[in-house]
Coordinates of N, CA and C in Angstrom, one line a residue:
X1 N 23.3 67.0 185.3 CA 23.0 66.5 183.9 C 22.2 65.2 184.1
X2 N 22.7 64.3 185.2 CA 22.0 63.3 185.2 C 20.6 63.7 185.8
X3 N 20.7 64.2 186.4 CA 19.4 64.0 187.4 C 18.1 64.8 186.1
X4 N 18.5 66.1 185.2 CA 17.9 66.2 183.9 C 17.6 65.5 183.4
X5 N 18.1 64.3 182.9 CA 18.3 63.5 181.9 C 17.2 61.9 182.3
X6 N 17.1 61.5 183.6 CA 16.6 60.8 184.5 C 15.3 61.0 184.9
X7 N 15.4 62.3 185.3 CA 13.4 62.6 185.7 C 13.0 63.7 184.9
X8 N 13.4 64.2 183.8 CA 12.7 65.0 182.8 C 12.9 64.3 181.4
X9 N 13.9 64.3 180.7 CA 14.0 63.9 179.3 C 13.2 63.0 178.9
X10 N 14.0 62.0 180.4 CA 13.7 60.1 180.1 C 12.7 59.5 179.8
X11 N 11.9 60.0 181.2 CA 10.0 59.7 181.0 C 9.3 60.2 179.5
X12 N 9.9 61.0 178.6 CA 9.2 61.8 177.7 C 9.9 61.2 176.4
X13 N 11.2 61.0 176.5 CA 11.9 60.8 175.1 C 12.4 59.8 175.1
X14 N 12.8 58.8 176.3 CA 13.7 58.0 176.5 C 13.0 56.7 175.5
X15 N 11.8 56.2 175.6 CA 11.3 55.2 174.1 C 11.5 55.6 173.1
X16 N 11.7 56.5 172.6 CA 11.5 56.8 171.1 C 13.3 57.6 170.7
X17 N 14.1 57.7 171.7 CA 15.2 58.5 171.6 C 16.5 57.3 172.1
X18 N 17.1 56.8 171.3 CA 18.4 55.8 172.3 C 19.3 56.5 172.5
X19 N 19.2 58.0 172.1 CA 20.5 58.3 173.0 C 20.0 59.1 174.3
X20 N 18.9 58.8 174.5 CA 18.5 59.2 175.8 C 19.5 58.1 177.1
X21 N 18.7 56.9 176.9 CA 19.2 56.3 178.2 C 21.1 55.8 177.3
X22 N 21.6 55.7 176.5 CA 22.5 55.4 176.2 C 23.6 57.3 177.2
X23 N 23.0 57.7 177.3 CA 23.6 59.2 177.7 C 23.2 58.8 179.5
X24 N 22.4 58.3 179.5 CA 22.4 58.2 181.4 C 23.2 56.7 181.6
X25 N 23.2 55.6 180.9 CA 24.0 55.1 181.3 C 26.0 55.2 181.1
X26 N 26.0 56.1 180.3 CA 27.4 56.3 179.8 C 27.6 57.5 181.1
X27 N 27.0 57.9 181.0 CA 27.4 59.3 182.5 C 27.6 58.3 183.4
X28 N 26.8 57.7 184.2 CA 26.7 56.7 185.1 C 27.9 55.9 185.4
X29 N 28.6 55.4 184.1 CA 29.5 54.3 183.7 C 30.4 55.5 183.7
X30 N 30.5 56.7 183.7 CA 31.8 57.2 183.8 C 32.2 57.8 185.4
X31 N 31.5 57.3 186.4 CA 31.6 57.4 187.8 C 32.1 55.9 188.0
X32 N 31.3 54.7 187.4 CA 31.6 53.5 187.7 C 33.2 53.0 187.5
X33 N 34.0 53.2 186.9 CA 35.0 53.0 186.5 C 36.1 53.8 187.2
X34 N 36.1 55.3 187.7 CA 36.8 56.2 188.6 C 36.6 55.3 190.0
X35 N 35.9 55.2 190.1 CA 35.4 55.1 191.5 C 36.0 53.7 191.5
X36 N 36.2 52.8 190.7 CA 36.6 51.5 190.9 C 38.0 51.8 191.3
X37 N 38.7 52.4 190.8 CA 39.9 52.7 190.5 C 40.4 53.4 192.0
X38 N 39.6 54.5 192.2 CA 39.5 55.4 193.6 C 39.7 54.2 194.8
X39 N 38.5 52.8 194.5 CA 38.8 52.1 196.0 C 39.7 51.3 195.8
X40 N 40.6 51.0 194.9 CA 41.9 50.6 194.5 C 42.8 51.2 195.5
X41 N 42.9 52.6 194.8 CA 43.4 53.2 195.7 C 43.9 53.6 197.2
X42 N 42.6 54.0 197.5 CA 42.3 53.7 199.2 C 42.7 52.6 199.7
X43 N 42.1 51.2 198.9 CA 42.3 49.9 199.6 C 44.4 50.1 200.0
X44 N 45.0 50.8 198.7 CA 46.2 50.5 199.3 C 47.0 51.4 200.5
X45 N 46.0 52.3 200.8 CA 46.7 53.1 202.1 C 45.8 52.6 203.5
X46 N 45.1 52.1 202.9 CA 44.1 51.4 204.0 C 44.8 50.1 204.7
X47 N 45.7 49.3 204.0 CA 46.2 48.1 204.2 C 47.3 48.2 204.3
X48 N 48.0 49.3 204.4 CA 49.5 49.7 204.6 C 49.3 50.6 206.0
X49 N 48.5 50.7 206.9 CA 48.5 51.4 207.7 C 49.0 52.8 207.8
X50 N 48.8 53.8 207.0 CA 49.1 55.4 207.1 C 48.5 55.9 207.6
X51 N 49.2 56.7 207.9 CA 48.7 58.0 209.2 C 47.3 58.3 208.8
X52 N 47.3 58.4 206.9 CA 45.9 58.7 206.2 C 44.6 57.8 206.3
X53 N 45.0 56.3 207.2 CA 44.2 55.2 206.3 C 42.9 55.8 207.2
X54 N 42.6 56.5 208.2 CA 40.8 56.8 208.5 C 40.4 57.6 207.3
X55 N 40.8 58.5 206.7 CA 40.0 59.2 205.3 C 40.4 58.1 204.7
X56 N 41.1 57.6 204.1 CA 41.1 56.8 203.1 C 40.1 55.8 203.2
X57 N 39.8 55.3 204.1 CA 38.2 53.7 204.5 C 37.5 54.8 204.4
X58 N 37.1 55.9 205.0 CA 36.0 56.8 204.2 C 35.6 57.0 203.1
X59 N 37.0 57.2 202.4 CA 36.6 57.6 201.5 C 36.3 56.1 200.2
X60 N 36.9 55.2 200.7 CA 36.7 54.0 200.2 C 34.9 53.6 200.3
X61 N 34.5 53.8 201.5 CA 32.7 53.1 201.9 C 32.6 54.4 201.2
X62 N 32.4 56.0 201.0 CA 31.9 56.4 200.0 C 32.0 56.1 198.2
X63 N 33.4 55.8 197.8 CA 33.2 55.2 196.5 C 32.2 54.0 196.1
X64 N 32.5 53.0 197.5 CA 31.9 51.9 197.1 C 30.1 52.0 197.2
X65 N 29.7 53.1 197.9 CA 28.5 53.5 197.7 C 27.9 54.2 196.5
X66 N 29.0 55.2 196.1 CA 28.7 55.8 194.7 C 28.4 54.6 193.7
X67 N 29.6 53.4 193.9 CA 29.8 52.1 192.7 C 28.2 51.6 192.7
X68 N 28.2 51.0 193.9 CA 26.6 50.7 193.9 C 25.7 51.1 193.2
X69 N 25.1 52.7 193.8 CA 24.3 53.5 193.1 C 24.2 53.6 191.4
X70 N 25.5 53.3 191.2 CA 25.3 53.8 189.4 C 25.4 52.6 188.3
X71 N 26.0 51.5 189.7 CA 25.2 50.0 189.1 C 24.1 50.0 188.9
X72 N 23.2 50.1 189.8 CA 22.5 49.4 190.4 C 21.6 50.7 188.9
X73 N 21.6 52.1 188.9 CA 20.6 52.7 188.2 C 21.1 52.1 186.3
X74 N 21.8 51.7 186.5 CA 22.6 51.4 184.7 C 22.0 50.4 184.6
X75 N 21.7 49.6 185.4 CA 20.7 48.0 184.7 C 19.6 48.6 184.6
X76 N 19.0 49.0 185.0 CA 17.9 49.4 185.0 C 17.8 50.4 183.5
X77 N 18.4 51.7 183.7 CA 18.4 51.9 182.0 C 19.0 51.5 180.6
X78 N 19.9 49.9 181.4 CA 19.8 49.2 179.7 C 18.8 48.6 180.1
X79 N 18.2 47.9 180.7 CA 17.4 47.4 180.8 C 16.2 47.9 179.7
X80 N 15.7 48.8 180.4 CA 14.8 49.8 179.5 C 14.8 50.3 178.5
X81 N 16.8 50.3 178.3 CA 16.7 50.7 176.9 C 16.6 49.1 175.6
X82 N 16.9 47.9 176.2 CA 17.2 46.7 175.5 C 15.8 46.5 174.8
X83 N 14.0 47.2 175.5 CA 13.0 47.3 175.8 C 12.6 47.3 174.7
X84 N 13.2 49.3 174.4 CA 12.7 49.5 173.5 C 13.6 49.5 171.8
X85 N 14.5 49.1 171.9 CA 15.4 49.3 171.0 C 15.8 48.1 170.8
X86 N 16.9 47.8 169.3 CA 17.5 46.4 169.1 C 18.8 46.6 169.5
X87 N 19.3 45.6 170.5 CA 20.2 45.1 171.3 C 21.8 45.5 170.4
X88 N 21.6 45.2 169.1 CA 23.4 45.1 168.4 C 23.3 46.9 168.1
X89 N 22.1 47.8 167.6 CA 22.6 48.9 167.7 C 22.8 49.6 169.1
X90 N 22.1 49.2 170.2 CA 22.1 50.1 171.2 C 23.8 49.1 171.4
X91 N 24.0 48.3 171.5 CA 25.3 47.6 172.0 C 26.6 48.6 171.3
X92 N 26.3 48.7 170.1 CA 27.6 49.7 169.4 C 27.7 50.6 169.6
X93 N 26.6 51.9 169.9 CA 26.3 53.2 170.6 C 27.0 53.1 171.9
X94 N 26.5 52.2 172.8 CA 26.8 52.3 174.3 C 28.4 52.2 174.0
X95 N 29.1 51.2 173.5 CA 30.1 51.5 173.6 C 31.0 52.5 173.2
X96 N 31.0 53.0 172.2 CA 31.6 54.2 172.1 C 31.3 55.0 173.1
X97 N 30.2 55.4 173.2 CA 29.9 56.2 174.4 C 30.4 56.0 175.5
X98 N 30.3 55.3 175.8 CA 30.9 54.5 177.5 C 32.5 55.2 177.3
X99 N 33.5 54.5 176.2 CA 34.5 54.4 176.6 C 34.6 55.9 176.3
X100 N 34.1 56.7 175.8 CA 34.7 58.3 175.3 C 34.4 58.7 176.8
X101 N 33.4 58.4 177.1 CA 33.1 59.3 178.6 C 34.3 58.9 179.8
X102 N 34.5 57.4 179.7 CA 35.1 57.0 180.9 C 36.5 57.1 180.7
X103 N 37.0 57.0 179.4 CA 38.2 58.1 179.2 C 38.5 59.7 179.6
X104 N 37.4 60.3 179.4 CA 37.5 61.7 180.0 C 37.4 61.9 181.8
X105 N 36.6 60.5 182.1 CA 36.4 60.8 183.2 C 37.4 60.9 184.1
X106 N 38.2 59.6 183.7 CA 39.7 59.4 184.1 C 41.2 60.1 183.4
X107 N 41.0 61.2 182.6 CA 41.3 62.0 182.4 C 41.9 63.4 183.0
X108 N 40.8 63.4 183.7 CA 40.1 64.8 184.5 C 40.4 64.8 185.9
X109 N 40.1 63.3 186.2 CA 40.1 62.8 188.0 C 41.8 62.5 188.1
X110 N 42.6 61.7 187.2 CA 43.5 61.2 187.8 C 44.8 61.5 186.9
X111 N 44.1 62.8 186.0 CA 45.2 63.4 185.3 C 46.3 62.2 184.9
X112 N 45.8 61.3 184.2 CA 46.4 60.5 183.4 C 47.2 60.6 182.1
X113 N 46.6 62.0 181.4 CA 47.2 62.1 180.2 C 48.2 63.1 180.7
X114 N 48.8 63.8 181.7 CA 49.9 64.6 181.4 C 51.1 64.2 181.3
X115 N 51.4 62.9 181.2 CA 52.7 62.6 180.7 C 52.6 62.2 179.3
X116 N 51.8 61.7 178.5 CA 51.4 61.3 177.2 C 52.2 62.3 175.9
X117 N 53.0 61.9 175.6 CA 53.4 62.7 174.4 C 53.0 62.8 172.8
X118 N 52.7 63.5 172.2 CA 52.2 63.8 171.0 C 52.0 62.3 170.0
X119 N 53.1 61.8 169.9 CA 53.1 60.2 168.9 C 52.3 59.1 170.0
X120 N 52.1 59.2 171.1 CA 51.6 58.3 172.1 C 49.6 58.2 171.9
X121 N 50.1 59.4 172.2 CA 48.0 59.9 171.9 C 47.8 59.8 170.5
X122 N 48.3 59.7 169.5 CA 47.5 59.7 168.6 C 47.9 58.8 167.8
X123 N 48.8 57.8 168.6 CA 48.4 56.4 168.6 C 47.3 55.5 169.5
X124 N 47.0 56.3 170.9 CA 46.0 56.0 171.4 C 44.5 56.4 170.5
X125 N 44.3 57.8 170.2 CA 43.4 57.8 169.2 C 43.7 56.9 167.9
X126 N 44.6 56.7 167.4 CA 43.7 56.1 166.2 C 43.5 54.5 166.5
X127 N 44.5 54.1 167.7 CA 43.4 52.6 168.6 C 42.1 52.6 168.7
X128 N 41.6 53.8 169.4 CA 40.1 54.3 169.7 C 39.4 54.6 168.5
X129 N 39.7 54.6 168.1 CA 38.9 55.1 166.7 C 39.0 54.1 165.8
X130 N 39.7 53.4 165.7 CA 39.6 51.8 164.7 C 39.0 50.9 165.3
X131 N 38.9 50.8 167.1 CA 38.3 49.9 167.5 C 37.0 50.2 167.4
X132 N 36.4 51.8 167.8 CA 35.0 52.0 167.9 C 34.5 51.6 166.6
X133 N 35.2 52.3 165.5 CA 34.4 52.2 164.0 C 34.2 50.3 163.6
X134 N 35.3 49.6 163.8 CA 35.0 48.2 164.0 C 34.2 47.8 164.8
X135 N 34.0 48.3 165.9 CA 32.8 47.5 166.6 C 31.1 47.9 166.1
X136 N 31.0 49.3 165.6 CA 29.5 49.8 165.1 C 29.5 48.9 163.5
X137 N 30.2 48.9 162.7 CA 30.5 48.2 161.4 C 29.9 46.7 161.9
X138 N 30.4 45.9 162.8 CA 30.0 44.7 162.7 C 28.7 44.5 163.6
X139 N 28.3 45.2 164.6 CA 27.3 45.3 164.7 C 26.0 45.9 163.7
X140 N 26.5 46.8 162.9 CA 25.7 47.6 162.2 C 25.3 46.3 161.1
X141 N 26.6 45.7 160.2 CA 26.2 44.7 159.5 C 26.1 43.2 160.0
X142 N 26.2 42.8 160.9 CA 26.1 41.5 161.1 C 24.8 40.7 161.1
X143 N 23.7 41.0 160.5 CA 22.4 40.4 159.8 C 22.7 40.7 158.2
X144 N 23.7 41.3 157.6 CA 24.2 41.1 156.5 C 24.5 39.8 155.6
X145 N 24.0 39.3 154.8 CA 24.9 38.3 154.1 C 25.2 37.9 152.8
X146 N 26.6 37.8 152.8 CA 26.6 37.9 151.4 C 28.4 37.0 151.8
X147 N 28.3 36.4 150.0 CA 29.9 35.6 150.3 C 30.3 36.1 148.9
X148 N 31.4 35.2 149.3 CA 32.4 35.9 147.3 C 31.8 34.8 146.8
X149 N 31.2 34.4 146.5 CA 30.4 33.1 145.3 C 29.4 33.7 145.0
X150 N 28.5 34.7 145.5 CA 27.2 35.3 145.3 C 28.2 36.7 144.3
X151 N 28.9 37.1 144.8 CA 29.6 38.4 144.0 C 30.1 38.3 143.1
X152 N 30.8 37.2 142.8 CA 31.3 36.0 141.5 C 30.3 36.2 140.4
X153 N 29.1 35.1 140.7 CA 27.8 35.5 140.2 C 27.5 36.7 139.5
X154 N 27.3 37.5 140.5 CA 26.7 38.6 139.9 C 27.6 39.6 139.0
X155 N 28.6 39.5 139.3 CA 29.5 39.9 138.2 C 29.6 39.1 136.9
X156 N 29.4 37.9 137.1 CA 29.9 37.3 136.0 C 28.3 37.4 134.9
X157 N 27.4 37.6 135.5 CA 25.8 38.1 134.7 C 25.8 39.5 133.9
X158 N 26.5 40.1 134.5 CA 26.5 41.6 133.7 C 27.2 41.5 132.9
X159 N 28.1 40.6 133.0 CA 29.2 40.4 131.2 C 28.3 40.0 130.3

């Protein structure tokens, strides 16, 4: 999906489309975050000396190589997306995005939600979902202005 998205879509739609690079860096960002977590991991069988700690430093220099790589390509497509787009909408998109992806990602990798019970999650959703919709709302309006003395006003003209 990425590599689609990177050398076909991007070059063609990625100026004129923000969910182009907002979708390669939220993919991206959903490796960056496992993988942080992965050389967490490692680091602690690595420094406890287990029978496991040679895979585990492997497998640690490959995370930390993956982390790199999907750094290093995510500046680069906000970069290019900051370019062509205004900074407070692409900032409210990316986030949601980011965090929906990198919830699933760590989902899926570290089976996190199977102990979660029904009232837990959907108190976790409606966290996620009052924070996202608050964060696009004040981004979306924050060149807005208006105060209660202007609204005063104007109500008090139509009487």
């Amino acid at each position: 999906m990425l590599l689609l998205l990177i050398f076909w879509i991007a070059p063609a739609h990625g100026p004129t489309n923000i969910m182009v690079y907002i979708s390669i860096c939220s993919l991206l960002g959903s490796f960056t975050v496992p993988s942080t977590k992965g050389i967490g991991l490692a680091a602690q069988d690595i420094l406890h000396n287990n029978p496991s700690s040679q895979r585990a430093l492997c497998l640690c220099l490959v995370l930390l190589a993956v982390l790199g790589c999907s750094i290093i390509v995510q500046f680069r497509y906000i970069n290019k997306a900051l370019e062509c787009f205004d900074s407070s909408v692409f900032g409210a998109i990316y986030y949601v995005v980011f965090t929906t992806l990198v919830l699933l990602a760590s989902a899926i990798l570290f089976r996190e939600w199977s102990n979660v019970g029904l009232v837990d999650f959907l108190g976790m959703a409606c966290g996620f979902t009052t924070v996202s919709v608050g964060i696009v709302l004040i981004q979306v309006f924050k060149e807005f202005n208006f105060n209660l003395g202007e609204m005063n006003k104007s109500n008090m003209k139509t009487d």
